[in-house]
């Protein structure tokens, strides 16, 4: 810190005098306690004098710091108000008024919600309402309005000075826990998760709060969300895919395992699992983006736009799979003789396992024959055949695994076609490395069955 001196006669003699004093006293003493003890000058001319008078003239105007504000606090302690909102002055772009840096303590500029419902995790402004997401509750409040009531009890809305009006909670004991990153919005639909209650929720403009995790996935999300516990390293990321009109939810564990799925409003259910782990997701115009490893990735891009096409996430191509359960006549033991599907060429049977643990060999995709030799090879090869724009194949039991005959079974092994069981799980696969630029759809999967003899 420099020492301010007032000199009546400012000349070279005084500067040299001060230099000699400093040189003779390298260890500063009072009143020079603020001079650094470890100071070592480069040369003898690096000491300067701070003058208190303008231009250093005799009796010139003196500059000063002026009056200093002073306030005494009895208990100078920091407060962490986790359930309170504070707002500043107004901002009006048309008149140029900008008081966003003013927080006047003389006015009521704070609004608090019930602390019993936990901290405020997220605020979302929608028209003239402010939606407040706490850990265990979701509420709304009027913004820029003050609702009053007439003598008849009807509501009247009038302009007032109150910035945040009455806080009214939504029905239902739900909150957003400590996962504001799970929030996504499209139109008047808000999607989020409640880790404490193991649910995925949708909030609409009429105040209805629906557990969309109960649409066929109640047990799944109950297990996945409860396994996260309260560890903050286990993250839940949500986003709305405006391209497909789906809510995308990614549940990520600190051990790098994850589940990314989507909810489709058209079918009112969860339709797909994805093989990408996003850091953040957003939609802009008609495109859906996600962030990974600090980079922005465009989804649903066509191959001609410079992206390698279907099944490609963050530069890694993954095969597409569809799992279906064949369970007609569930109380009858059946022989599953064939596998059939309707859709585009290129799909293959990855696996088919019955309830009895019988499994089939994989079936390759259909290959169009262009010669008699290829046609003969197709007849005896284990791949799909095409007939009337449908694809079918005979099932052959896989004897390479630990499969044993069932009790009372007379014929067993390669002498019979198909597998036995009450139901079977079928996994169809599409090689996206081969069909990266062609859309391949799968419409239906079925099997020809007969009642088993045992």
Short mmCIF file of C-alpha atoms in Angstrom, two decimals:
data_model
loop_
_atom_site.label_atom_id
_atom_site.label_comp_id
_atom_site.label_asym_id
_atom_site.label_seq_id
_atom_site.Cartn_x
_atom_site.Cartn_y
_atom_site.Cartn_z
CA UNK A 1 0.00 0.00 0.00
CA UNK A 2 1.40 3.39 -0.93
CA UNK A 3 1.64 6.14 1.70
CA UNK A 4 0.00 9.46 0.86
CA UNK A 5 2.27 12.46 1.47
CA UNK A 6 1.46 16.14 1.29
CA UNK A 7 4.45 18.15 0.06
CA UNK A 8 4.66 21.91 0.16
CA UNK A 9 7.78 21.90 -1.98
CA UNK A 10 8.03 19.03 -4.40
CA UNK A 11 11.44 18.67 -6.02
CA UNK A 12 14.16 16.18 -6.74
CA UNK A 13 15.80 16.74 -3.34
CA UNK A 14 12.80 15.30 -1.49
CA UNK A 15 12.67 12.25 -3.74
CA UNK A 16 16.36 11.53 -3.13
CA UNK A 17 15.83 12.06 0.58
CA UNK A 18 13.10 9.44 0.69
CA UNK A 19 15.21 7.01 -1.30
CA UNK A 20 18.05 7.35 1.16
CA UNK A 21 15.71 6.73 4.10
CA UNK A 22 14.34 3.58 2.50
CA UNK A 23 17.81 2.36 1.64
CA UNK A 24 18.99 2.92 5.21
CA UNK A 25 15.97 1.04 6.65
CA UNK A 26 15.37 -2.04 4.49
CA UNK A 27 13.20 -3.55 7.23
CA UNK A 28 10.20 -1.21 7.53
CA UNK A 29 9.24 0.07 10.92
CA UNK A 30 6.20 1.96 12.11
CA UNK A 31 4.48 3.76 10.56
CA UNK A 32 5.58 1.79 7.47
CA UNK A 33 4.10 -1.58 8.47
CA UNK A 34 2.29 -1.87 5.14
CA UNK A 35 5.53 -1.82 3.13
CA UNK A 36 6.30 -5.42 2.03
CA UNK A 37 9.30 -6.81 3.92
CA UNK A 38 10.29 -9.07 1.07
CA UNK A 39 10.46 -6.22 -1.43
CA UNK A 40 13.53 -6.02 -3.65
CA UNK A 41 13.70 -3.20 -6.18
CA UNK A 42 14.98 -3.63 -9.69
CA UNK A 43 16.66 -0.24 -9.63
CA UNK A 44 16.70 2.88 -7.50
CA UNK A 45 14.01 4.62 -9.53
CA UNK A 46 11.09 2.30 -8.82
CA UNK A 47 9.87 4.18 -5.74
CA UNK A 48 7.05 6.60 -6.32
CA UNK A 49 5.18 9.18 -4.25
CA UNK A 50 1.38 9.36 -4.26
CA UNK A 51 0.37 13.02 -4.18
CA UNK A 52 -2.84 14.10 -2.43
CA UNK A 53 -3.11 17.52 -4.16
CA UNK A 54 -3.89 18.03 -7.80
CA UNK A 55 -0.63 18.46 -9.77
CA UNK A 56 1.22 18.57 -6.44
CA UNK A 57 0.84 22.33 -6.28
CA UNK A 58 0.94 24.39 -3.11
CA UNK A 59 -2.56 24.66 -1.57
CA UNK A 60 -4.16 23.03 -4.63
CA UNK A 61 -7.38 21.13 -4.30
CA UNK A 62 -7.07 18.00 -2.18
CA UNK A 63 -8.62 14.72 -3.27
CA UNK A 64 -10.03 12.29 -0.73
CA UNK A 65 -12.07 9.09 -0.56
CA UNK A 66 -14.95 10.96 1.04
CA UNK A 67 -17.46 9.70 3.56
CA UNK A 68 -17.46 5.93 4.07
CA UNK A 69 -20.69 4.02 4.68
CA UNK A 70 -20.79 2.25 7.99
CA UNK A 71 -23.25 -0.19 9.47
CA UNK A 72 -23.02 -2.37 12.56
CA UNK A 73 -24.56 -5.87 12.57
CA UNK A 74 -25.27 -7.46 15.90
CA UNK A 75 -25.05 -11.01 14.48
CA UNK A 76 -23.11 -10.92 11.21
CA UNK A 77 -24.05 -14.44 10.09
CA UNK A 78 -24.79 -15.77 6.64
CA UNK A 79 -28.30 -17.10 5.97
CA UNK A 80 -29.13 -19.77 3.43
CA UNK A 81 -32.85 -19.36 2.67
CA UNK A 82 -33.53 -22.40 0.54
CA UNK A 83 -37.28 -21.77 0.27
CA UNK A 84 -37.27 -18.02 -0.50
CA UNK A 85 -37.31 -16.04 -3.75
CA UNK A 86 -36.00 -12.50 -4.11
CA UNK A 87 -36.61 -10.13 -7.02
CA UNK A 88 -35.01 -6.88 -8.13
CA UNK A 89 -36.32 -3.69 -9.67
CA UNK A 90 -38.14 -3.55 -13.00
CA UNK A 91 -36.71 -3.77 -16.49
CA UNK A 92 -38.47 -2.07 -19.41
CA UNK A 93 -36.75 -2.29 -22.77
CA UNK A 94 -39.12 0.24 -24.35
CA UNK A 95 -38.42 3.05 -21.90
CA UNK A 96 -34.83 2.11 -21.12
CA UNK A 97 -35.52 1.53 -17.42
CA UNK A 98 -33.18 -1.11 -16.01
CA UNK A 99 -33.31 -1.57 -12.26
CA UNK A 100 -32.34 -5.23 -12.22
CA UNK A 101 -29.34 -4.42 -10.03
CA UNK A 102 -31.46 -2.80 -7.32
CA UNK A 103 -32.62 -4.81 -4.31
CA UNK A 104 -34.25 -2.31 -2.02
CA UNK A 105 -34.59 -3.57 1.55
CA UNK A 106 -37.25 -0.94 2.16
CA UNK A 107 -39.69 -2.88 -0.03
CA UNK A 108 -41.12 -6.38 0.16
CA UNK A 109 -38.94 -8.10 -2.39
CA UNK A 110 -39.01 -11.67 -1.04
CA UNK A 111 -41.58 -14.47 -1.21
CA UNK A 112 -41.25 -17.73 0.68
CA UNK A 113 -42.84 -21.13 0.24
CA UNK A 114 -43.43 -23.81 2.84
CA UNK A 115 -40.00 -24.96 4.08
CA UNK A 116 -41.50 -28.32 5.03
CA UNK A 117 -41.56 -29.18 1.30
CA UNK A 118 -37.82 -28.74 0.91
CA UNK A 119 -35.72 -26.33 -1.07
CA UNK A 120 -36.67 -24.62 -4.32
CA UNK A 121 -34.99 -26.50 -7.16
CA UNK A 122 -36.50 -24.93 -10.29
CA UNK A 123 -38.53 -21.90 -11.39
CA UNK A 124 -40.41 -21.84 -14.70
CA UNK A 125 -42.35 -18.83 -16.01
CA UNK A 126 -45.40 -19.63 -18.11
CA UNK A 127 -47.53 -16.70 -19.36
CA UNK A 128 -48.55 -14.89 -16.16
CA UNK A 129 -47.77 -17.80 -13.83
CA UNK A 130 -44.57 -18.77 -12.07
CA UNK A 131 -44.30 -22.53 -11.47
CA UNK A 132 -42.21 -23.34 -8.40
CA UNK A 133 -40.67 -26.81 -8.13
CA UNK A 134 -39.63 -27.82 -4.63
CA UNK A 135 -38.23 -31.14 -3.53
CA UNK A 136 -41.62 -32.42 -2.35
CA UNK A 137 -44.14 -30.01 -3.87
CA UNK A 138 -45.04 -28.13 -7.04
CA UNK A 139 -46.79 -24.76 -6.75
CA UNK A 140 -47.73 -21.80 -8.91
CA UNK A 141 -47.94 -18.07 -8.31
CA UNK A 142 -49.19 -15.09 -10.29
CA UNK A 143 -46.54 -12.84 -11.78
CA UNK A 144 -47.06 -9.08 -12.32
CA UNK A 145 -50.63 -9.44 -11.09
CA UNK A 146 -52.52 -9.28 -7.84
CA UNK A 147 -55.72 -11.32 -7.69
CA UNK A 148 -58.48 -9.79 -5.54
CA UNK A 149 -62.07 -10.88 -4.96
CA UNK A 150 -65.34 -9.01 -5.07
CA UNK A 151 -68.09 -9.20 -2.47
CA UNK A 152 -69.80 -11.94 -4.48
CA UNK A 153 -66.65 -14.05 -4.33
CA UNK A 154 -65.77 -13.82 -8.03
CA UNK A 155 -62.13 -13.26 -8.89
CA UNK A 156 -60.99 -9.95 -10.31
CA UNK A 157 -57.55 -9.47 -11.82
CA UNK A 158 -56.05 -6.02 -11.63
CA UNK A 159 -52.64 -4.57 -12.16
CA UNK A 160 -50.72 -4.02 -8.95
CA UNK A 161 -47.29 -3.50 -7.46
CA UNK A 162 -47.06 -7.04 -6.21
CA UNK A 163 -44.57 -8.92 -8.39
CA UNK A 164 -45.15 -12.47 -7.10
CA UNK A 165 -48.72 -13.07 -5.96
CA UNK A 166 -50.33 -15.78 -3.90
CA UNK A 167 -48.63 -19.16 -4.02
CA UNK A 168 -51.06 -22.03 -4.70
CA UNK A 169 -49.82 -25.65 -4.62
CA UNK A 170 -50.84 -28.20 -7.22
CA UNK A 171 -52.75 -31.26 -6.10
CA UNK A 172 -50.63 -34.27 -5.28
CA UNK A 173 -47.68 -34.94 -3.03
CA UNK A 174 -45.06 -34.76 -5.74
CA UNK A 175 -41.92 -32.74 -6.22
CA UNK A 176 -38.82 -32.70 -8.39
CA UNK A 177 -36.53 -33.99 -5.58
CA UNK A 178 -33.04 -32.67 -6.34
CA UNK A 179 -33.12 -33.39 -10.06
CA UNK A 180 -34.00 -30.14 -11.86
CA UNK A 181 -32.06 -31.47 -14.85
CA UNK A 182 -34.89 -33.96 -15.46
CA UNK A 183 -37.24 -31.10 -16.37
CA UNK A 184 -38.42 -30.68 -19.96
CA UNK A 185 -41.30 -28.73 -21.45
CA UNK A 186 -43.27 -28.76 -24.68
CA UNK A 187 -46.22 -26.43 -25.08
CA UNK A 188 -48.11 -26.58 -21.81
CA UNK A 189 -46.80 -30.02 -20.82
CA UNK A 190 -44.03 -30.19 -18.26
CA UNK A 191 -42.13 -33.43 -17.65
CA UNK A 192 -39.95 -34.22 -14.63
CA UNK A 193 -39.03 -36.99 -12.20
CA UNK A 194 -39.49 -37.45 -8.47
CA UNK A 195 -36.65 -39.64 -7.29
CA UNK A 196 -38.00 -39.87 -3.74
CA UNK A 197 -41.30 -41.35 -4.94
CA UNK A 198 -39.81 -43.32 -7.87
CA UNK A 199 -42.08 -41.72 -10.45
CA UNK A 200 -41.92 -39.86 -13.77
CA UNK A 201 -44.54 -37.11 -13.94
CA UNK A 202 -46.31 -34.88 -16.45
CA UNK A 203 -47.89 -31.56 -15.44
CA UNK A 204 -50.43 -29.91 -17.75
CA UNK A 205 -51.86 -26.41 -17.82
CA UNK A 206 -55.08 -27.47 -16.09
CA UNK A 207 -53.09 -28.56 -13.03
CA UNK A 208 -53.41 -32.31 -13.66
CA UNK A 209 -50.32 -34.23 -12.54
CA UNK A 210 -50.06 -37.70 -14.09
CA UNK A 211 -47.61 -40.50 -13.35
CA UNK A 212 -46.52 -41.40 -16.86
CA UNK A 213 -44.15 -43.99 -15.38
CA UNK A 214 -47.28 -46.06 -14.63
CA UNK A 215 -47.97 -46.49 -18.34
CA UNK A 216 -46.58 -50.03 -18.52
CA UNK A 217 -43.30 -49.13 -16.79
CA UNK A 218 -44.18 -48.78 -13.12
CA UNK A 219 -41.95 -51.60 -11.89
CA UNK A 220 -39.10 -50.60 -14.19
CA UNK A 221 -38.85 -46.98 -13.02
CA UNK A 222 -39.50 -47.95 -9.42
CA UNK A 223 -36.44 -50.18 -9.48
CA UNK A 224 -34.22 -47.83 -11.50
CA UNK A 225 -35.00 -44.66 -9.54
CA UNK A 226 -34.88 -46.32 -6.13
CA UNK A 227 -31.46 -47.76 -6.99
CA UNK A 228 -30.11 -44.22 -7.47
CA UNK A 229 -30.63 -43.39 -3.81
CA UNK A 230 -29.75 -39.84 -2.80
CA UNK A 231 -26.28 -39.76 -4.35
CA UNK A 232 -25.90 -36.58 -6.40
CA UNK A 233 -23.37 -38.26 -8.71
CA UNK A 234 -26.26 -40.40 -9.98
CA UNK A 235 -27.85 -38.03 -12.47
CA UNK A 236 -31.22 -37.82 -14.22
CA UNK A 237 -31.23 -35.91 -17.52
CA UNK A 238 -34.45 -34.99 -19.32
CA UNK A 239 -35.18 -33.33 -22.64
CA UNK A 240 -37.94 -33.01 -25.21
CA UNK A 241 -37.28 -34.30 -28.72
CA UNK A 242 -39.30 -31.92 -30.88
CA UNK A 243 -38.48 -33.97 -34.00
CA UNK A 244 -40.35 -37.05 -32.77
CA UNK A 245 -42.51 -35.26 -30.14
CA UNK A 246 -41.11 -37.51 -27.38
CA UNK A 247 -39.89 -36.89 -23.86
CA UNK A 248 -36.41 -38.40 -23.54
CA UNK A 249 -35.19 -39.46 -20.09
CA UNK A 250 -31.68 -40.67 -19.24
CA UNK A 251 -30.98 -42.26 -15.83
CA UNK A 252 -27.22 -42.32 -15.27
CA UNK A 253 -25.29 -44.04 -12.48
CA UNK A 254 -21.88 -43.04 -11.23
CA UNK A 255 -20.51 -46.42 -12.38
CA UNK A 256 -21.13 -45.26 -16.01
CA UNK A 257 -24.17 -47.51 -16.47
CA UNK A 258 -27.25 -45.78 -17.85
CA UNK A 259 -30.75 -46.20 -19.24
CA UNK A 260 -32.05 -43.76 -21.89
CA UNK A 261 -35.69 -44.11 -22.89
CA UNK A 262 -38.49 -42.03 -24.42
CA UNK A 263 -42.18 -41.41 -23.76
CA UNK A 264 -44.50 -41.01 -26.76
CA UNK A 265 -47.69 -39.01 -26.26
CA UNK A 266 -49.32 -40.54 -29.36
CA UNK A 267 -49.29 -44.06 -27.94
CA UNK A 268 -49.24 -42.98 -24.26
CA UNK A 269 -46.33 -45.23 -23.49
CA UNK A 270 -42.58 -45.77 -23.41
CA UNK A 271 -41.54 -47.01 -26.84
CA UNK A 272 -37.74 -47.23 -27.14
CA UNK A 273 -34.39 -47.54 -25.40
CA UNK A 274 -31.43 -45.63 -26.80
CA UNK A 275 -27.73 -46.40 -26.72
CA UNK A 276 -26.44 -42.91 -25.97
CA UNK A 277 -25.64 -41.18 -22.68
CA UNK A 278 -26.20 -37.42 -23.00
CA UNK A 279 -24.84 -34.72 -20.73
CA UNK A 280 -27.65 -32.34 -21.69
CA UNK A 281 -30.51 -32.33 -24.23
CA UNK A 282 -32.43 -29.56 -25.97
CA UNK A 283 -34.58 -28.82 -29.01
CA UNK A 284 -34.20 -25.85 -31.34
CA UNK A 285 -36.69 -25.16 -34.13
CA UNK A 286 -37.36 -28.64 -35.54
CA UNK A 287 -34.05 -30.25 -34.51
CA UNK A 288 -33.05 -32.23 -31.44
CA UNK A 289 -29.56 -31.87 -29.97
CA UNK A 290 -27.61 -33.46 -27.15
CA UNK A 291 -24.25 -32.71 -25.56
CA UNK A 292 -21.60 -35.34 -24.97
CA UNK A 293 -17.98 -34.84 -23.92
CA UNK A 294 -18.35 -31.09 -24.43
CA UNK A 295 -19.58 -31.46 -28.02
CA UNK A 296 -22.95 -30.81 -29.64
CA UNK A 297 -24.61 -33.69 -31.51
CA UNK A 298 -27.48 -33.36 -34.00
CA UNK A 299 -29.97 -36.25 -33.91
CA UNK A 300 -32.20 -37.51 -36.74
CA UNK A 301 -29.89 -36.05 -39.39
CA UNK A 302 -30.13 -37.52 -42.87
CA UNK A 303 -26.99 -39.04 -44.43
CA UNK A 304 -26.84 -36.31 -47.07
CA UNK A 305 -26.41 -33.77 -44.28
CA UNK A 306 -22.95 -35.15 -43.49
CA UNK A 307 -23.87 -37.63 -40.74
CA UNK A 308 -23.40 -41.37 -41.12
CA UNK A 309 -27.10 -42.06 -40.59
CA UNK A 310 -29.21 -44.43 -38.52
CA UNK A 311 -27.93 -45.96 -35.30
CA UNK A 312 -25.04 -43.49 -35.06
CA UNK A 313 -24.62 -41.75 -31.70
CA UNK A 314 -21.52 -39.66 -31.01
CA UNK A 315 -19.65 -41.38 -33.85
CA UNK A 316 -20.41 -44.96 -32.71
CA UNK A 317 -22.75 -47.08 -34.84
CA UNK A 318 -24.98 -49.52 -32.92
CA UNK A 319 -27.31 -52.17 -34.33
CA UNK A 320 -31.05 -51.67 -33.86
CA UNK A 321 -32.91 -54.36 -31.93
CA UNK A 322 -36.60 -54.99 -31.30
CA UNK A 323 -37.71 -57.37 -28.54
CA UNK A 324 -41.21 -58.88 -28.63
CA UNK A 325 -43.00 -61.52 -26.54
CA UNK A 326 -45.04 -64.16 -28.38
CA UNK A 327 -47.67 -65.27 -25.87
CA UNK A 328 -50.81 -66.41 -27.65
CA UNK A 329 -52.83 -68.93 -25.61
CA UNK A 330 -50.60 -68.47 -22.55
CA UNK A 331 -51.94 -71.54 -20.74
CA UNK A 332 -51.13 -73.94 -23.58
CA UNK A 333 -47.70 -75.49 -24.20
CA UNK A 334 -46.90 -74.88 -27.85
CA UNK A 335 -44.39 -75.80 -30.51
CA UNK A 336 -43.07 -72.65 -32.17
CA UNK A 337 -42.34 -73.88 -35.70
CA UNK A 338 -41.58 -70.72 -37.72
CA UNK A 339 -40.75 -67.06 -37.31
CA UNK A 340 -42.38 -64.50 -39.60
CA UNK A 341 -42.18 -60.75 -39.91
CA UNK A 342 -43.60 -57.93 -41.99
CA UNK A 343 -41.38 -55.01 -42.87
CA UNK A 344 -38.31 -54.10 -44.87
CA UNK A 345 -35.52 -56.40 -45.92
CA UNK A 346 -32.42 -56.60 -43.74
CA UNK A 347 -33.95 -57.73 -40.44
CA UNK A 348 -32.60 -60.93 -38.91
CA UNK A 349 -33.46 -63.10 -35.92
CA UNK A 350 -30.85 -62.50 -33.25
CA UNK A 351 -32.31 -64.88 -30.66
CA UNK A 352 -35.52 -66.69 -29.72
CA UNK A 353 -35.83 -68.35 -26.32
CA UNK A 354 -38.91 -70.16 -25.05
CA UNK A 355 -40.14 -70.35 -21.47
CA UNK A 356 -38.70 -73.87 -21.29
CA UNK A 357 -35.22 -72.44 -22.05
CA UNK A 358 -35.28 -73.94 -25.53
CA UNK A 359 -33.41 -71.63 -27.91
CA UNK A 360 -33.13 -71.38 -31.67
CA UNK A 361 -30.21 -70.73 -33.95
CA UNK A 362 -29.93 -67.19 -35.34
CA UNK A 363 -31.54 -66.58 -38.73
CA UNK A 364 -29.81 -64.35 -41.23
CA UNK A 365 -31.43 -61.62 -43.28
CA UNK A 366 -33.11 -62.26 -46.60
CA UNK A 367 -30.86 -62.14 -49.66
CA UNK A 368 -32.44 -61.76 -53.09
CA UNK A 369 -31.47 -64.59 -55.46
CA UNK A 370 -30.42 -63.57 -58.96
CA UNK A 371 -29.49 -67.00 -60.31
CA UNK A 372 -30.48 -70.66 -60.06
CA UNK A 373 -27.42 -71.47 -57.96
CA UNK A 374 -28.22 -68.70 -55.48
CA UNK A 375 -31.84 -69.87 -55.34
CA UNK A 376 -30.73 -73.42 -54.45
CA UNK A 377 -28.41 -72.07 -51.76
CA UNK A 378 -31.21 -69.98 -50.29
CA UNK A 379 -33.49 -72.99 -49.97
CA UNK A 380 -31.04 -74.89 -47.75
CA UNK A 381 -29.56 -71.90 -45.87
CA UNK A 382 -30.78 -70.70 -42.51
CA UNK A 383 -32.09 -67.27 -43.48
CA UNK A 384 -35.40 -65.57 -44.11
CA UNK A 385 -37.36 -66.40 -47.25
CA UNK A 386 -39.66 -63.93 -48.97
CA UNK A 387 -43.19 -64.78 -50.04
CA UNK A 388 -45.92 -62.29 -50.95
CA UNK A 389 -43.88 -59.44 -49.43
CA UNK A 390 -43.63 -61.27 -46.11
CA UNK A 391 -40.56 -62.94 -44.64
CA UNK A 392 -40.54 -66.32 -42.90
CA UNK A 393 -38.09 -68.99 -41.76
CA UNK A 394 -38.22 -72.39 -40.07
CA UNK A 395 -36.89 -72.51 -36.54
CA UNK A 396 -34.05 -74.87 -35.72
CA UNK A 397 -33.21 -75.67 -32.13
CA UNK A 398 -29.82 -74.59 -30.82
CA UNK A 399 -28.01 -77.65 -29.43
CA UNK A 400 -24.77 -75.87 -28.61
CA UNK A 401 -25.99 -74.61 -25.25
CA UNK A 402 -26.84 -76.48 -22.06
CA UNK A 403 -30.22 -77.62 -23.35
CA UNK A 404 -31.60 -80.94 -22.06
CA UNK A 405 -34.69 -82.92 -23.13
CA UNK A 406 -37.89 -82.17 -21.31
CA UNK A 407 -39.49 -84.98 -19.21
CA UNK A 408 -41.56 -87.27 -21.42
CA UNK A 409 -40.16 -85.87 -24.64
CA UNK A 410 -39.80 -88.66 -27.22
CA UNK A 411 -38.13 -86.81 -30.09
CA UNK A 412 -35.53 -84.23 -29.21
CA UNK A 413 -32.78 -82.38 -31.01
CA UNK A 414 -32.31 -81.63 -34.67
CA UNK A 415 -34.95 -84.19 -35.69
CA UNK A 416 -37.68 -81.72 -34.82
CA UNK A 417 -38.22 -78.17 -35.92
CA UNK A 418 -38.94 -75.38 -33.50
CA UNK A 419 -38.94 -74.96 -29.75
CA UNK A 420 -41.45 -75.74 -27.01
CA UNK A 421 -42.87 -73.54 -24.28
CA UNK A 422 -45.76 -71.44 -23.06
CA UNK A 423 -44.26 -68.27 -24.55
CA UNK A 424 -41.07 -67.14 -26.25
CA UNK A 425 -38.95 -64.01 -26.36
CA UNK A 426 -37.90 -62.87 -29.82
CA UNK A 427 -35.11 -60.38 -30.55
CA UNK A 428 -34.97 -58.99 -34.10
CA UNK A 429 -31.83 -57.14 -35.17
CA UNK A 430 -30.86 -54.75 -37.98
CA UNK A 431 -27.24 -54.19 -38.95
CA UNK A 432 -26.93 -50.38 -39.09
CA UNK A 433 -23.38 -50.59 -40.38
CA UNK A 434 -24.77 -52.06 -43.61
CA UNK A 435 -28.01 -50.07 -43.76
CA UNK A 436 -26.77 -46.79 -42.28
CA UNK A 437 -28.47 -44.64 -44.93
CA UNK A 438 -31.69 -46.60 -45.56
CA UNK A 439 -34.75 -46.51 -43.33
CA UNK A 440 -35.75 -50.06 -42.37
CA UNK A 441 -39.11 -50.50 -40.64
CA UNK A 442 -40.50 -53.51 -38.77
CA UNK A 443 -44.28 -53.71 -38.55
CA UNK A 444 -45.18 -57.16 -37.16
CA UNK A 445 -43.59 -60.37 -35.84
CA UNK A 446 -45.44 -63.68 -35.53
CA UNK A 447 -44.93 -67.43 -35.35
CA UNK A 448 -46.82 -70.50 -36.51
CA UNK A 449 -47.54 -72.73 -33.53
CA UNK A 450 -49.19 -76.07 -32.81
CA UNK A 451 -50.28 -77.48 -29.49
CA UNK A 452 -47.52 -79.54 -27.96
CA UNK A 453 -47.93 -83.24 -27.20
CA UNK A 454 -46.51 -82.90 -23.70
#
